Coordinates of N, CA and C in Angstrom, one line a residue:
M1 N 113.9 117.1 105.4 CA 114.2 115.7 105.1 C 114.4 115.6 103.6
G2 N 115.4 114.9 103.2 CA 115.6 114.8 101.7 C 114.9 113.6 101.2
A3 N 115.4 113.1 100.1 CA 114.8 111.9 99.4 C 114.9 110.7 100.3
G4 N 113.9 109.9 100.3 CA 113.9 108.7 101.1 C 114.5 107.5 100.4
H5 N 114.6 106.5 101.2 CA 115.2 105.2 100.7 C 114.2 104.1 100.8
A6 N 114.1 103.3 99.7 CA 113.2 102.2 99.7 C 113.7 101.1 100.6
H7 N 112.8 100.4 101.2 CA 113.2 99.3 102.1 C 112.4 98.0 101.7
K8 N 112.9 96.9 102.1 CA 112.3 95.6 101.7 C 110.9 95.4 102.2
L9 N 110.6 96.0 103.4 CA 109.3 95.8 104.0 C 108.2 96.6 103.3
Y10 N 108.6 97.7 102.7 CA 107.5 98.6 102.2 C 107.0 98.0 100.9
R11 N 105.6 98.1 100.8 CA 104.9 97.6 99.6 C 104.1 98.8 99.1
P12 N 104.5 99.4 98.0 CA 103.8 100.6 97.5 C 102.3 100.3 97.2
G13 N 101.5 101.2 97.5 CA 100.1 101.1 97.3 C 99.3 102.4 97.5
H14 N 98.0 102.3 97.2 CA 97.2 103.5 97.4 C 95.9 103.1 98.3
S15 N 96.1 102.2 99.2 CA 95.0 101.8 100.0 C 94.7 102.9 101.1
P16 N 93.6 102.8 101.7 CA 93.3 103.8 102.8 C 94.3 103.8 103.9
V17 N 95.0 102.7 104.1 CA 96.0 102.7 105.2 C 97.3 103.4 104.6
H18 N 97.6 103.2 103.4 CA 98.8 103.8 102.8 C 98.7 105.3 102.9
V19 N 97.6 105.9 102.6 CA 97.4 107.3 102.4 C 97.3 108.1 103.8
L20 N 97.1 107.3 104.9 CA 97.1 108.0 106.2 C 98.4 108.7 106.5
P21 N 98.3 109.9 107.1 CA 99.6 110.5 107.5 C 100.4 109.6 108.4
P22 N 101.7 109.7 108.3 CA 102.6 108.8 109.0 C 102.5 108.9 110.5
H23 N 102.3 110.1 111.0 CA 102.2 110.3 112.5 C 100.9 109.7 113.0
C24 N 99.9 109.6 112.2 CA 98.6 109.0 112.7 C 98.9 107.5 112.8
K25 N 99.6 106.9 111.8 CA 99.8 105.4 111.9 C 100.8 105.1 113.0
L26 N 101.8 105.9 113.2 CA 102.7 105.7 114.3 C 102.0 105.7 115.7
A27 N 101.2 106.7 115.9 CA 100.4 106.8 117.2 C 99.5 105.7 117.3
A28 N 98.8 105.3 116.3 CA 97.8 104.1 116.3 C 98.6 102.8 116.6
T29 N 99.7 102.6 116.0 CA 100.5 101.4 116.2 C 101.0 101.3 117.7
L30 N 101.5 102.4 118.2 CA 102.0 102.5 119.5 C 100.9 102.2 120.5
A31 N 99.7 102.9 120.3 CA 98.6 102.7 121.2 C 98.1 101.2 121.2
F32 N 98.1 100.6 120.0 CA 97.6 99.2 119.9 C 98.6 98.3 120.6
V33 N 99.9 98.5 120.5 CA 100.9 97.6 121.2 C 100.7 97.8 122.7
V34 N 100.5 99.0 123.2 CA 100.3 99.2 124.6 C 99.1 98.5 125.1
V35 N 98.0 98.5 124.3 CA 96.8 97.9 124.8 C 97.0 96.3 124.8
V36 N 97.7 95.8 123.8 CA 98.0 94.4 123.7 C 98.8 93.9 124.9
V37 N 99.9 94.7 125.2 CA 100.7 94.4 126.4 C 100.0 94.5 127.7
S38 N 99.0 95.3 127.8 CA 98.2 95.5 129.0 C 97.1 94.5 129.2
T39 N 96.9 93.7 128.2 CA 95.8 92.6 128.3 C 96.3 91.5 129.2
P40 N 95.4 91.0 130.1 CA 95.8 89.9 130.9 C 96.1 88.6 130.1
R41 N 97.1 87.9 130.4 CA 97.4 86.7 129.6 C 96.4 85.6 129.6
E42 N 95.6 85.6 130.6 CA 94.5 84.6 130.7 C 93.4 84.8 129.7
A43 N 93.3 86.0 129.2 CA 92.2 86.3 128.2 C 92.6 85.9 126.9
V44 N 92.7 84.6 126.7 CA 93.1 84.0 125.4 C 92.3 84.5 124.2
W45 N 91.0 84.6 124.4 CA 90.1 85.0 123.4 C 90.4 86.4 122.9
A46 N 90.9 87.2 123.8 CA 91.2 88.6 123.4 C 92.3 88.7 122.4
F47 N 93.3 87.8 122.6 CA 94.4 87.8 121.6 C 94.0 87.3 120.2
G48 N 93.0 86.4 120.2 CA 92.4 86.0 119.0 C 91.7 87.1 118.2
L49 N 91.0 88.0 119.0 CA 90.3 89.1 118.4 C 91.4 90.2 117.9
Y50 N 92.5 90.3 118.7 CA 93.5 91.2 118.2 C 94.1 90.7 116.9
A51 N 94.3 89.4 116.8 CA 94.8 88.9 115.5 C 93.8 89.1 114.3
L52 N 92.5 89.0 114.6 CA 91.5 89.4 113.6 C 91.6 90.8 113.2
L53 N 91.8 91.7 114.2 CA 92.0 93.1 113.9 C 93.2 93.4 113.0
I54 N 94.3 92.7 113.3 CA 95.5 92.9 112.4 C 95.2 92.3 111.0
A55 N 94.5 91.2 110.9 CA 94.2 90.6 109.6 C 93.3 91.6 108.9
G56 N 92.4 92.2 109.6 CA 91.5 93.2 108.9 C 92.2 94.4 108.3
V57 N 93.2 94.9 109.1 CA 94.0 96.0 108.6 C 94.8 95.6 107.4
A58 N 95.4 94.4 107.5 CA 96.2 93.9 106.4 C 95.4 93.8 105.1
A59 N 94.1 93.3 105.3 CA 93.2 93.2 104.1 C 92.9 94.5 103.5
V60 N 92.6 95.5 104.4 CA 92.3 96.9 103.9 C 93.6 97.5 103.2
A61 N 94.8 97.2 103.7 CA 96.0 97.7 103.2 C 96.5 96.9 102.0
R62 N 95.8 95.8 101.7 CA 96.1 94.9 100.6 C 97.5 94.3 100.7
I63 N 97.9 93.9 102.0 CA 99.1 93.2 102.3 C 98.9 91.7 102.3
P64 N 99.5 91.0 101.4 CA 99.3 89.5 101.3 C 99.6 88.8 102.6
A65 N 98.9 87.8 103.0 CA 99.1 87.1 104.2 C 100.5 86.4 104.2
G66 N 100.9 85.9 103.0 CA 102.3 85.3 103.0 C 103.4 86.3 103.2
F67 N 103.2 87.5 102.7 CA 104.2 88.6 103.0 C 104.3 88.9 104.5
L68 N 103.2 89.0 105.1 CA 103.2 89.3 106.5 C 103.8 88.1 107.4
L69 N 103.4 86.9 107.0 CA 103.9 85.8 107.8 C 105.4 85.6 107.6
R70 N 105.9 85.9 106.4 CA 107.4 85.7 106.2 C 108.1 86.8 107.0
R71 N 107.6 88.0 107.2 CA 108.3 89.0 108.0 C 108.2 88.7 109.5
L72 N 107.3 87.9 109.9 CA 107.2 87.5 111.3 C 108.3 86.6 111.7
L73 N 109.0 86.0 110.8 CA 110.1 85.1 111.1 C 111.2 85.8 111.9
I74 N 111.2 87.1 112.0 CA 112.2 87.9 112.7 C 112.1 87.6 114.2
E75 N 110.9 87.1 114.7 CA 110.8 86.9 116.1 C 111.2 85.5 116.5
I76 N 111.8 84.7 115.6 CA 112.2 83.3 116.0 C 113.0 83.3 117.3
P77 N 114.0 84.2 117.5 CA 114.7 84.1 118.8 C 113.8 84.2 120.0
F78 N 112.8 85.0 119.9 CA 111.9 85.1 121.1 C 111.0 83.8 121.2
V79 N 110.7 83.2 120.1 CA 110.0 81.9 120.1 C 110.8 80.9 120.8
A80 N 112.1 80.8 120.4 CA 113.0 79.8 121.1 C 113.1 80.1 122.6
F81 N 113.1 81.3 123.0 CA 113.1 81.6 124.4 C 111.8 81.2 125.1
A82 N 110.7 81.4 124.4 CA 109.4 81.1 125.0 C 109.3 79.6 125.1
V83 N 109.8 78.8 124.1 CA 109.7 77.4 124.1 C 110.4 76.8 125.4
L84 N 111.5 77.4 125.8 CA 112.3 76.9 126.9 C 111.6 77.2 128.2
M85 N 110.8 78.2 128.3 CA 110.2 78.6 129.6 C 109.5 77.5 130.4
P86 N 108.6 76.7 129.7 CA 107.9 75.7 130.5 C 108.9 74.6 131.1
F87 N 110.1 74.5 130.5 CA 111.0 73.5 131.0 C 111.9 74.0 132.1
V88 N 112.1 75.3 132.2 CA 113.0 75.8 133.2 C 112.3 76.5 134.4
A89 N 111.0 76.9 134.2 CA 110.3 77.6 135.3 C 109.9 76.6 136.4
E90 N 109.8 77.2 137.6 CA 109.4 76.4 138.7 C 108.0 76.5 139.0
G91 N 107.5 75.8 140.0 CA 106.1 75.8 140.4 C 105.3 74.6 140.1
E92 N 104.0 74.7 140.0 CA 103.1 73.6 139.7 C 103.5 73.0 138.3
Q93 N 103.5 71.6 138.3 CA 103.9 70.9 137.1 C 102.6 70.3 136.5
V94 N 102.6 70.1 135.2 CA 101.5 69.4 134.5 C 102.2 68.5 133.4
Q95 N 101.5 67.4 133.1 CA 102.0 66.4 132.1 C 101.4 66.8 130.8
V96 N 102.3 67.0 129.8 CA 101.9 67.2 128.4 C 102.7 66.3 127.5
L97 N 102.1 65.4 126.8 CA 102.7 64.5 125.9 C 103.9 63.7 126.6
G98 N 103.7 63.4 127.9 CA 104.7 62.6 128.6 C 105.8 63.5 129.2
M99 N 105.7 64.8 129.0 CA 106.7 65.7 129.6 C 106.1 66.5 130.7
S100 N 107.0 66.7 131.7 CA 106.5 67.5 132.9 C 106.9 69.0 132.6
L101 N 105.8 69.8 132.5 CA 106.0 71.2 132.2 C 105.5 72.1 133.3
S102 N 106.1 73.2 133.5 CA 105.6 74.2 134.5 C 104.4 74.9 134.0
V103 N 103.4 75.0 134.9 CA 102.2 75.7 134.5 C 102.5 77.2 134.4
S104 N 103.3 77.8 135.3 CA 103.6 79.2 135.1 C 104.5 79.4 133.9
G105 N 105.3 78.5 133.6 CA 106.1 78.6 132.4 C 105.3 78.5 131.1
L106 N 104.3 77.7 131.1 CA 103.4 77.6 129.9 C 102.7 79.0 129.7
W107 N 102.2 79.5 130.9 CA 101.5 80.8 130.8 C 102.5 81.9 130.3
G108 N 103.7 81.8 130.8 CA 104.7 82.8 130.4 C 105.1 82.7 129.0
A109 N 105.2 81.5 128.5 CA 105.5 81.3 127.1 C 104.4 81.8 126.2
W110 N 103.1 81.5 126.6 CA 102.0 82.0 125.8 C 102.0 83.5 125.8
N111 N 102.3 84.1 127.0 CA 102.3 85.6 127.1 C 103.3 86.2 126.1
V112 N 104.5 85.6 126.1 CA 105.6 86.2 125.2 C 105.2 86.0 123.8
L113 N 104.7 84.8 123.4 CA 104.4 84.5 122.0 C 103.2 85.3 121.5
A114 N 102.2 85.4 122.3 CA 101.0 86.1 121.8 C 101.3 87.6 121.7
K115 N 101.8 88.2 122.7 CA 102.0 89.7 122.7 C 103.1 90.1 121.8
G116 N 104.2 89.2 121.7 CA 105.3 89.5 120.9 C 104.9 89.4 119.4
T117 N 104.1 88.4 119.0 CA 103.7 88.2 117.7 C 102.8 89.3 117.2
L118 N 101.9 89.7 118.0 CA 101.0 90.8 117.7 C 101.7 92.1 117.5
G119 N 102.7 92.4 118.4 CA 103.5 93.6 118.3 C 104.3 93.6 117.1
V120 N 104.9 92.5 116.7 CA 105.7 92.5 115.5 C 104.8 92.6 114.3
A121 N 103.7 92.0 114.3 CA 102.8 92.1 113.2 C 102.3 93.5 112.9
A122 N 102.0 94.2 114.0 CA 101.6 95.6 113.9 C 102.7 96.5 113.3
S123 N 104.0 96.2 113.8 CA 105.1 96.9 113.3 C 105.4 96.6 111.8
V124 N 105.2 95.4 111.4 CA 105.4 95.0 110.0 C 104.4 95.7 109.1
L125 N 103.1 95.8 109.6 CA 102.1 96.5 108.8 C 102.4 98.0 108.7
L126 N 102.9 98.5 109.8 CA 103.3 100.0 109.7 C 104.4 100.2 108.7
A127 N 105.5 99.3 108.7 CA 106.6 99.4 107.8 C 106.1 99.1 106.4
S128 N 105.2 98.2 106.2 CA 104.7 97.8 104.9 C 103.9 98.9 104.2
T129 N 103.3 99.8 104.9 CA 102.4 100.8 104.4 C 103.0 102.2 104.5
T130 N 104.2 102.4 105.0 CA 104.8 103.7 105.2 C 106.3 103.7 104.8
E131 N 106.7 104.6 103.9 CA 108.1 104.7 103.5 C 108.9 105.2 104.7
L132 N 110.2 104.9 104.6 CA 111.1 105.3 105.7 C 111.2 106.8 105.9
R133 N 111.2 107.5 104.8 CA 111.2 109.0 104.9 C 110.0 109.5 105.6
A134 N 108.8 108.9 105.2 CA 107.6 109.3 105.9 C 107.6 109.0 107.4
L135 N 108.2 107.8 107.7 CA 108.2 107.5 109.1 C 109.0 108.5 109.9
L136 N 110.1 109.0 109.3 CA 110.9 110.0 110.0 C 110.2 111.3 110.1
L137 N 109.4 111.7 109.1 CA 108.6 112.9 109.2 C 107.5 112.7 110.2
G138 N 107.0 111.5 110.3 CA 106.0 111.3 111.4 C 106.5 111.4 112.8
L139 N 107.7 110.9 113.0 CA 108.4 111.0 114.3 C 108.6 112.5 114.6
Q140 N 109.0 113.2 113.6 CA 109.3 114.6 113.8 C 108.0 115.4 114.1
R141 N 106.9 115.0 113.4 CA 105.6 115.6 113.7 C 105.1 115.3 115.1
L142 N 105.4 114.1 115.6 CA 105.0 113.7 117.0 C 105.9 114.3 118.0
K143 N 106.8 115.2 117.6 CA 107.7 115.9 118.6 C 108.7 115.0 119.3
L144 N 109.2 114.0 118.5 CA 110.3 113.2 119.1 C 111.5 114.1 119.1
P145 N 112.4 114.0 120.1 CA 113.6 114.8 120.1 C 114.3 114.9 118.7
P146 N 114.5 116.1 118.2 CA 115.1 116.2 116.9 C 116.4 115.5 116.7
L147 N 117.3 115.4 117.8 CA 118.5 114.7 117.6 C 118.3 113.3 117.3
L148 N 117.3 112.6 118.0 CA 117.1 111.2 117.7 C 116.6 111.0 116.3
V149 N 115.7 111.9 115.8 CA 115.3 111.8 114.4 C 116.4 112.0 113.4
Q150 N 117.3 112.9 113.7 CA 118.5 113.0 112.8 C 119.4 111.8 112.8
I151 N 119.6 111.3 114.0 CA 120.4 110.0 114.1 C 119.8 108.9 113.3
A152 N 118.5 108.7 113.4 CA 117.8 107.7 112.6 C 117.9 108.0 111.2
S153 N 117.8 109.3 110.8 CA 117.8 109.6 109.4 C 119.2 109.3 108.8
F154 N 120.3 109.7 109.5 CA 121.6 109.4 108.9 C 121.9 107.9 108.9
M155 N 121.4 107.2 109.9 CA 121.6 105.7 109.9 C 120.9 105.1 108.7
I156 N 119.7 105.5 108.4 CA 119.0 105.0 107.2 C 119.8 105.4 105.9
R157 N 120.2 106.6 105.8 CA 120.9 107.1 104.6 C 122.2 106.4 104.4
Y158 N 123.0 106.2 105.4 CA 124.4 105.7 105.2 C 124.6 104.3 105.6
G159 N 123.5 103.6 106.1 CA 123.6 102.2 106.4 C 124.1 101.4 105.1
D160 N 123.4 101.7 104.0 CA 123.8 101.0 102.8 C 125.2 101.3 102.3
V161 N 125.6 102.6 102.5 CA 127.0 103.0 102.1 C 128.0 102.2 102.9
I162 N 127.8 102.2 104.3 CA 128.8 101.4 105.1 C 128.8 99.9 104.7
G163 N 127.5 99.4 104.5 CA 127.5 98.0 104.1 C 128.2 97.7 102.8
G164 N 128.1 98.7 101.8 CA 128.8 98.5 100.6 C 130.3 98.6 100.8
E165 N 130.8 99.5 101.7 CA 132.2 99.5 102.0 C 132.7 98.2 102.6
L166 N 131.9 97.6 103.4 CA 132.3 96.3 104.0 C 132.4 95.2 103.0
R167 N 131.4 95.3 102.0 CA 131.5 94.3 100.9 C 132.7 94.4 100.1
R168 N 133.1 95.7 99.8 CA 134.3 95.9 99.0 C 135.5 95.4 99.7
M169 N 135.6 95.6 101.0 CA 136.7 95.1 101.8 C 136.8 93.6 101.8
S170 N 135.6 93.0 101.9 CA 135.5 91.5 101.8 C 136.0 91.0 100.5
I171 N 135.6 91.6 99.4 CA 136.0 91.2 98.1 C 137.5 91.4 97.9
A172 N 138.1 92.5 98.5 CA 139.5 92.7 98.4 C 140.3 91.6 99.1
R173 N 139.7 91.1 100.3 CA 140.4 90.1 101.0 C 140.4 88.8 100.2
R174 N 139.2 88.4 99.7 CA 139.1 87.2 98.9 C 139.9 87.2 97.7
S175 N 140.1 88.3 97.0 CA 140.9 88.4 95.8 C 142.3 88.2 96.1
R176 N 142.7 88.3 97.4 CA 144.1 88.0 97.8 C 144.2 86.7 98.4
G177 N 143.2 85.8 98.3 CA 143.3 84.5 98.8 C 142.9 84.2 100.2
F178 N 142.3 85.3 100.9 CA 142.0 85.1 102.3 C 140.6 84.5 102.5
E179 N 140.6 83.5 103.4 CA 139.3 82.8 103.7 C 139.3 82.6 105.3
A180 N 138.3 83.2 105.9 CA 138.2 83.0 107.4 C 137.7 81.7 107.7
R181 N 138.6 80.8 108.2 CA 138.3 79.4 108.4 C 138.5 79.0 109.9
G182 N 139.0 79.8 110.7 CA 139.2 79.4 112.1 C 139.6 80.6 113.0
I183 N 139.9 80.3 114.2 CA 140.1 81.3 115.2 C 141.4 82.1 114.9
R184 N 142.3 81.5 114.1 CA 143.6 82.2 113.8 C 143.4 83.3 112.8
H185 N 142.2 83.4 112.2 CA 141.9 84.5 111.3 C 141.1 85.6 111.9
W186 N 140.8 85.5 113.2 CA 140.0 86.5 113.9 C 140.7 87.8 113.9
G187 N 142.1 87.8 114.0 CA 142.8 89.0 114.0 C 142.6 89.8 112.8
V188 N 142.6 89.1 111.6 CA 142.4 89.8 110.4 C 141.0 90.5 110.3
L189 N 140.0 89.7 110.8 CA 138.6 90.2 110.9 C 138.5 91.4 111.8
A190 N 139.2 91.4 112.9 CA 139.2 92.5 113.9 C 139.8 93.7 113.2
K191 N 140.9 93.6 112.5 CA 141.5 94.7 111.8 C 140.6 95.3 110.7
T192 N 139.8 94.4 110.1 CA 138.8 94.8 109.1 C 137.8 95.7 109.8
A193 N 137.3 95.3 111.0 CA 136.3 96.0 111.7 C 136.9 97.4 112.1
G194 N 138.1 97.4 112.6 CA 138.8 98.7 112.9 C 138.9 99.6 111.8
A195 N 139.3 99.1 110.6 CA 139.4 99.9 109.4 C 138.1 100.4 109.0
L196 N 137.1 99.6 109.1 CA 135.7 100.1 108.7 C 135.2 101.2 109.6
F197 N 135.5 101.1 110.9 CA 135.2 102.1 111.9 C 135.9 103.4 111.5
I198 N 137.2 103.4 111.2 CA 137.9 104.6 110.9 C 137.4 105.2 109.6
R199 N 137.1 104.4 108.6 CA 136.6 104.9 107.4 C 135.2 105.6 107.6
S200 N 134.4 104.9 108.4 CA 133.1 105.5 108.7 C 133.2 106.8 109.4
Y201 N 134.1 106.8 110.4 CA 134.3 108.1 111.2 C 134.7 109.2 110.3
E202 N 135.7 108.9 109.4 CA 136.2 109.9 108.5 C 135.1 110.4 107.5
R203 N 134.3 109.5 107.1 CA 133.2 109.8 106.2 C 132.2 110.7 106.9
G204 N 131.9 110.4 108.1 CA 131.0 111.2 108.9 C 131.6 112.7 109.1
E205 N 132.9 112.8 109.3 CA 133.5 114.1 109.4 C 133.3 114.9 108.1
R206 N 133.6 114.2 107.0 CA 133.5 114.9 105.7 C 132.0 115.4 105.5
V207 N 131.1 114.5 105.8 CA 129.7 114.8 105.6 C 129.3 116.0 106.5
Y208 N 129.7 116.0 107.7 CA 129.4 117.0 108.6 C 129.9 118.4 108.1
L209 N 131.2 118.4 107.7 CA 131.8 119.6 107.2 C 131.0 120.1 106.0
A210 N 130.6 119.2 105.1 CA 129.9 119.6 103.9 C 128.5 120.2 104.3
M211 N 127.9 119.6 105.3 CA 126.6 120.1 105.8 C 126.8 121.5 106.4
V212 N 127.8 121.7 107.2 CA 128.0 123.0 107.8 C 128.3 124.1 106.8
S213 N 129.0 123.7 105.7 CA 129.3 124.7 104.7 C 128.1 125.0 103.9
R214 N 127.1 124.3 104.0 CA 125.8 124.5 103.3 C 124.7 125.1 104.2
G215 N 125.2 125.5 105.4 CA 124.2 126.2 106.3 C 123.6 125.4 107.4
Y216 N 124.1 124.2 107.6 CA 123.5 123.3 108.7 C 123.8 123.9 110.1
T217 N 122.7 124.1 110.8 CA 122.8 124.7 112.2 C 122.3 123.7 113.3
G218 N 122.1 122.5 113.0 CA 121.7 121.5 114.0 C 120.3 120.9 113.8
S219 N 119.6 121.4 112.8 CA 118.3 120.8 112.5 C 118.2 120.7 111.0
M220 N 117.5 119.6 110.6 CA 117.3 119.4 109.1 C 116.1 120.1 108.7
P221 N 116.1 120.7 107.5 CA 114.9 121.4 106.9 C 113.8 120.4 106.6
V222 N 112.6 120.8 106.8 CA 111.4 119.9 106.4 C 110.9 120.5 105.1
I223 N 110.9 119.6 104.1 CA 110.5 120.1 102.8 C 109.0 120.1 102.7
D224 N 108.3 119.1 103.2 CA 106.9 119.0 103.2 C 106.3 118.7 104.5
E225 N 105.3 119.4 105.0 CA 104.7 119.2 106.3 C 103.3 118.6 106.0
V226 N 103.2 117.4 106.6 CA 101.9 116.6 106.4 C 101.0 116.8 107.6
A227 N 99.9 117.4 107.4 CA 98.9 117.6 108.5 C 97.8 116.5 108.4
A228 N 97.2 116.2 109.5 CA 96.2 115.2 109.5 C 94.8 115.8 109.9
T229 N 93.8 115.4 109.2 CA 92.5 115.9 109.5 C 91.9 115.1 110.7
R230 N 90.8 115.6 111.2 CA 90.1 114.8 112.3 C 89.6 113.5 111.8
A231 N 89.2 113.4 110.5 CA 88.7 112.2 110.0 C 89.8 111.2 109.9
Q232 N 91.0 111.6 109.5 CA 92.1 110.7 109.4 C 92.6 110.2 110.8
W233 N 92.5 111.1 111.8 CA 92.8 110.7 113.1 C 91.8 109.7 113.6
A234 N 90.6 109.9 113.3 CA 89.5 109.0 113.7 C 89.7 107.6 113.0
Y235 N 90.0 107.7 111.8 CA 90.2 106.4 111.0 C 91.4 105.6 111.6
A236 N 92.5 106.3 111.9 CA 93.7 105.6 112.5 C 93.4 105.1 113.9
A237 N 92.5 105.8 114.6 CA 92.2 105.4 116.0 C 91.3 104.2 116.1
A238 N 90.7 103.8 115.0 CA 89.8 102.7 115.0 C 90.4 101.4 115.5
L239 N 91.7 101.2 115.1 CA 92.3 99.9 115.6 C 92.6 100.0 117.1
P240 N 93.3 101.0 117.6 CA 93.6 100.9 119.1 C 92.3 101.1 120.0
V241 N 91.3 101.8 119.5 CA 90.1 102.0 120.3 C 89.4 100.7 120.4
T242 N 89.3 100.0 119.3 CA 88.6 98.6 119.3 C 89.4 97.7 120.2
A243 N 90.7 97.7 120.0 CA 91.6 96.8 120.9 C 91.4 97.2 122.4
L244 N 91.2 98.5 122.7 CA 91.0 98.9 124.1 C 89.7 98.3 124.6
A245 N 88.7 98.4 123.8 CA 87.4 97.8 124.2 C 87.6 96.3 124.6
V246 N 88.3 95.6 123.7 CA 88.5 94.2 124.0 C 89.3 94.0 125.2
C247 N 90.4 94.8 125.4 CA 91.2 94.7 126.6 C 90.4 94.9 127.9
L248 N 89.5 95.9 127.9 CA 88.7 96.2 129.1 C 87.7 95.0 129.3
M249 N 87.2 94.4 128.3 CA 86.4 93.2 128.5 C 87.2 92.1 129.1
G250 N 88.5 92.0 128.7 CA 89.3 90.9 129.2 C 89.6 91.1 130.7
W251 N 89.6 92.3 131.2 CA 89.9 92.6 132.6 C 88.6 92.4 133.4
T252 N 87.4 92.6 132.8 CA 86.2 92.5 133.6 C 85.6 91.1 133.6
L253 N 85.9 90.3 132.6 CA 85.4 88.9 132.5 C 86.2 88.0 133.4

């Protein structure tokens, strides 16, 4: 893996969460999300405890609450879907503020909102405390298929390059007096997308040939190998193990 790219979610720091090996954090986040999804929706108190666990990790990682809440706005489409569920679901109805809402729809909306929000919050914390390059190394350390890791790596590396190409094409259109104002301009935008695809494909060919000429054989070299100690695994497991205990209580109560 070569040099990494900074991203807007990452907040540099030296907290105990930041210094954990990336594969430990990836495994802990995945386990936590699985536990949250497995929790019965009726155990409302359990989701409150999960939220406290997330808040505790954020405090240890020194991630401001405002930063975390702003990044949670990405789930707005799911919130809109959940809000509609009580109005469209069938079954027993209940009156809330003069509106007739479905009981199963209300539970479904709560299920989507609670589990979705906690999952997004855990992912945001992972991204906030781990660089993109470290995440890729962690995926490789967890034995994810090498091809998928390489695809993700190239996507991260060249996403900004392709975005810059699109911006230059947009500037070129505007400098010639073009403004997309209606359906009759869709043809021009479609040609732009086609041209961008061709340029990206040609760039990919050039990059691949350059890599092959430098000895690329299908796998990227790993410059640094990060190993985790038992103490670090235990520290990372604290979140999912605690969540698992809460989940088991939710099923028994």
